[in-house]
Amino acid sequence: MSRQANRISTVAALGFQGAIALIGWLAVWLMGIGSLSAGLGWASAVAWGIGGSLATYVLLSALARAPGRIRDSLSGHMRQLQTFANDYSWPVLAGLSVLAGVGEELLFRGAVQGWLAWHLNDAVAIVLASMLFGLVHYLSFTYFVMATGLGLVLGVTYWLTDSLLLVMVWHGVYDMIALYSLRRHPHWFGVQ
């Protein structure tokens, strides 16, 4: 089967992420979750989100290059993600990153974590929402652990700041940086 036959169409990829964003927005709206940045001003939320995304990128890049089991487990996934990144144009990758950041954070942090926090304590809500986030991103156990870890960081950040905008920017900018790097500098992730 050719590489082109394995590629998800641009419309399907953007449509899927757009549907997640719509579902997340509807869930947050129906649940009456407050504003996007109740705890921080917009400029602070954007600045902290960009800073968090850069820190996340540096950590993942270091893990992907460090010797040992984590690097070995991640190398195949990084190659898959590089192939994915190479399949789309820059505007499509930027759109996917923005939609993933907005949609997944509305859904997992805003709706799921918010709903769970109403029924359970905050710590349990953060852990359960993060594990669900990890499961949705499951490529292997190592990738699940890493995605769950990122979910925990984003969940705690949302809990501390009450800013969905901050975690949306963090997630979306991180995705953009990672996809750009996988296309232009795959060796930064241990991909030869």
Short mmCIF file of C-alpha atoms in Angstrom, two decimals:
data_model
loop_
_atom_site.label_atom_id
_atom_site.label_comp_id
_atom_site.label_asym_id
_atom_site.label_seq_id
_atom_site.Cartn_x
_atom_site.Cartn_y
_atom_site.Cartn_z
CA MET A 1 0.00 0.00 0.00
CA SER A 2 1.42 3.40 -0.89
CA ARG A 3 2.10 6.15 1.61
CA GLN A 4 -0.54 8.30 -0.08
CA ALA A 5 -3.17 5.59 0.48
CA ASN A 6 -2.39 5.61 4.24
CA ARG A 7 -2.78 9.39 4.51
CA ILE A 8 -5.92 10.78 6.08
CA SER A 9 -7.44 13.41 3.82
CA THR A 10 -6.94 17.03 4.80
CA VAL A 11 -10.69 17.53 5.10
CA ALA A 12 -11.07 14.45 7.32
CA ALA A 13 -8.14 15.43 9.57
CA LEU A 14 -9.33 19.03 9.98
CA GLY A 15 -12.94 17.87 10.28
CA PHE A 16 -12.09 15.41 13.06
CA GLN A 17 -10.21 18.02 15.10
CA GLY A 18 -12.93 20.57 14.36
CA ALA A 19 -15.58 18.13 15.61
CA ILE A 20 -13.63 17.66 18.86
CA ALA A 21 -13.49 21.45 19.25
CA LEU A 22 -17.23 21.72 18.64
CA ILE A 23 -18.03 18.91 21.08
CA GLY A 24 -15.73 20.46 23.68
CA TRP A 25 -17.26 23.91 23.23
CA LEU A 26 -20.81 22.51 23.43
CA ALA A 27 -19.99 20.51 26.55
CA VAL A 28 -18.40 23.51 28.26
CA TRP A 29 -21.31 25.74 27.24
CA LEU A 30 -23.95 23.24 28.39
CA MET A 31 -22.15 22.77 31.70
CA GLY A 32 -21.88 26.50 32.22
CA ILE A 33 -18.11 26.61 32.55
CA GLY A 34 -17.07 30.24 32.89
CA SER A 35 -14.87 32.33 30.66
CA LEU A 36 -11.82 31.08 28.83
CA SER A 37 -9.42 33.01 31.01
CA ALA A 38 -11.19 33.75 34.27
CA GLY A 39 -8.03 33.37 36.36
CA LEU A 40 -5.57 35.29 34.17
CA GLY A 41 -5.59 38.12 31.70
CA TRP A 42 -5.40 37.16 28.04
CA ALA A 43 -1.82 38.39 27.58
CA SER A 44 -0.61 36.48 30.64
CA ALA A 45 -2.45 33.33 29.57
CA VAL A 46 -0.89 33.47 26.10
CA ALA A 47 2.60 34.20 27.46
CA TRP A 48 2.45 31.39 30.05
CA GLY A 49 0.99 29.03 27.44
CA ILE A 50 3.86 29.71 25.05
CA GLY A 51 6.39 29.28 27.87
CA GLY A 52 4.80 26.00 28.94
CA SER A 53 4.79 24.70 25.37
CA LEU A 54 8.48 25.49 24.96
CA ALA A 55 9.33 23.72 28.23
CA THR A 56 7.27 20.70 27.17
CA TYR A 57 9.00 20.58 23.80
CA VAL A 58 12.47 20.72 25.40
CA LEU A 59 11.54 17.92 27.82
CA LEU A 60 10.11 15.65 25.11
CA SER A 61 13.07 16.30 22.84
CA ALA A 62 15.47 15.38 25.66
CA LEU A 63 13.52 12.21 26.48
CA ALA A 64 13.44 11.19 22.81
CA ARG A 65 17.24 11.48 22.58
CA ALA A 66 18.24 10.14 26.01
CA PRO A 67 19.65 6.63 25.96
CA GLY A 68 17.45 3.90 27.32
CA ARG A 69 14.01 2.37 27.14
CA ILE A 70 12.05 5.60 26.76
CA ARG A 71 14.01 6.61 23.64
CA ASP A 72 13.73 3.11 22.21
CA SER A 73 9.98 3.06 22.79
CA LEU A 74 9.47 6.57 21.39
CA SER A 75 11.61 6.26 18.26
CA GLY A 76 8.99 4.38 16.24
CA HIS A 77 6.24 6.78 17.30
CA MET A 78 8.36 9.77 16.41
CA ARG A 79 8.90 8.31 12.93
CA GLN A 80 5.12 7.83 12.58
CA LEU A 81 4.52 11.41 13.66
CA GLN A 82 7.21 12.61 11.24
CA THR A 83 5.44 10.80 8.40
CA PHE A 84 2.16 12.40 9.52
CA ALA A 85 3.78 15.86 9.60
CA ASN A 86 5.29 15.36 6.14
CA ASP A 87 1.90 14.42 4.70
CA TYR A 88 0.37 17.88 5.21
CA SER A 89 1.14 21.46 4.26
CA TRP A 90 2.15 24.03 6.88
CA PRO A 91 -1.27 25.74 6.91
CA VAL A 92 -2.98 22.38 7.50
CA LEU A 93 -0.55 21.48 10.30
CA ALA A 94 -1.10 24.89 11.91
CA GLY A 95 -4.87 24.41 11.64
CA LEU A 96 -4.66 20.92 13.14
CA SER A 97 -2.50 22.23 15.99
CA VAL A 98 -4.85 25.10 16.80
CA LEU A 99 -7.93 22.88 16.60
CA ALA A 100 -6.29 20.19 18.76
CA GLY A 101 -5.22 22.74 21.35
CA VAL A 102 -8.61 24.40 21.52
CA GLY A 103 -10.79 21.32 21.14
CA GLU A 104 -8.94 18.85 23.32
CA GLU A 105 -8.48 21.36 26.13
CA LEU A 106 -12.13 22.40 26.03
CA LEU A 107 -13.09 18.74 26.13
CA PHE A 108 -10.57 17.23 28.58
CA ARG A 109 -9.77 20.13 30.90
CA GLY A 110 -12.95 22.18 30.60
CA ALA A 111 -15.70 19.59 30.25
CA VAL A 112 -14.33 16.29 31.58
CA GLN A 113 -12.15 17.66 34.38
CA GLY A 114 -14.77 20.29 35.19
CA TRP A 115 -17.61 17.76 35.39
CA LEU A 116 -15.53 15.32 37.43
CA ALA A 117 -14.51 18.12 39.83
CA TRP A 118 -18.19 18.80 40.54
CA HIS A 119 -18.72 15.16 41.54
CA LEU A 120 -15.32 14.19 42.98
CA ASN A 121 -12.44 16.07 44.52
CA ASP A 122 -10.15 18.12 42.30
CA ALA A 123 -7.17 15.75 42.49
CA VAL A 124 -9.22 12.75 41.36
CA ALA A 125 -10.79 14.84 38.59
CA ILE A 126 -7.37 15.88 37.30
CA VAL A 127 -6.01 12.32 37.39
CA LEU A 128 -9.05 10.76 35.68
CA ALA A 129 -9.25 13.44 32.97
CA SER A 130 -5.51 13.07 32.37
CA MET A 131 -5.73 9.29 32.08
CA LEU A 132 -8.57 9.65 29.57
CA PHE A 133 -6.42 12.14 27.64
CA GLY A 134 -3.58 9.60 27.69
CA LEU A 135 -5.85 6.80 26.48
CA VAL A 136 -7.10 8.88 23.56
CA HIS A 137 -3.46 9.46 22.55
CA TYR A 138 -2.42 5.84 23.11
CA LEU A 139 0.26 4.60 20.72
CA SER A 140 2.12 2.49 23.27
CA PHE A 141 2.37 2.27 27.04
CA THR A 142 5.27 4.75 27.04
CA TYR A 143 3.34 7.23 24.90
CA PHE A 144 0.27 6.75 27.11
CA VAL A 145 2.36 7.58 30.20
CA MET A 146 3.82 10.66 28.52
CA ALA A 147 0.43 11.90 27.28
CA THR A 148 -1.08 11.25 30.71
CA GLY A 149 1.83 13.17 32.28
CA LEU A 150 1.19 16.10 29.94
CA GLY A 151 -2.50 15.87 30.82
CA LEU A 152 -1.61 16.05 34.52
CA VAL A 153 0.53 19.14 33.97
CA LEU A 154 -2.18 20.82 31.90
CA GLY A 155 -4.87 19.76 34.39
CA VAL A 156 -3.00 21.14 37.39
CA THR A 157 -2.21 24.32 35.44
CA TYR A 158 -5.89 24.76 34.61
CA TRP A 159 -6.87 24.09 38.22
CA LEU A 160 -4.32 26.61 39.54
CA THR A 161 -5.04 29.38 37.01
CA ASP A 162 -8.68 28.79 36.01
CA SER A 163 -7.56 29.62 32.47
CA LEU A 164 -8.63 27.38 29.61
CA LEU A 165 -6.91 29.83 27.27
CA LEU A 166 -3.53 29.16 28.88
CA VAL A 167 -3.78 25.37 28.41
CA MET A 168 -5.20 25.79 24.90
CA VAL A 169 -2.24 27.95 23.87
CA TRP A 170 0.18 25.56 25.63
CA HIS A 171 -1.23 22.53 23.80
CA GLY A 172 -1.62 24.17 20.39
CA VAL A 173 1.78 25.89 20.32
CA TYR A 174 3.48 22.70 21.55
CA ASP A 175 1.86 20.73 18.70
CA MET A 176 3.03 23.34 16.17
CA ILE A 177 6.61 23.30 17.48
CA ALA A 178 6.75 19.51 17.58
CA LEU A 179 5.32 19.07 14.07
CA TYR A 180 7.65 21.76 12.67
CA SER A 181 10.65 20.13 14.34
CA LEU A 182 9.70 16.66 13.14
CA ARG A 183 9.60 17.98 9.57
CA ARG A 184 12.69 20.18 9.67
CA HIS A 185 14.89 18.67 12.39
CA PRO A 186 13.75 15.08 13.03
CA HIS A 187 17.11 14.23 14.63
CA TRP A 188 16.07 16.46 17.57
CA PHE A 189 13.59 13.67 18.35
CA GLY A 190 16.03 10.88 17.63
CA VAL A 191 14.60 10.21 14.14
CA GLN A 192 17.30 9.54 11.54
#
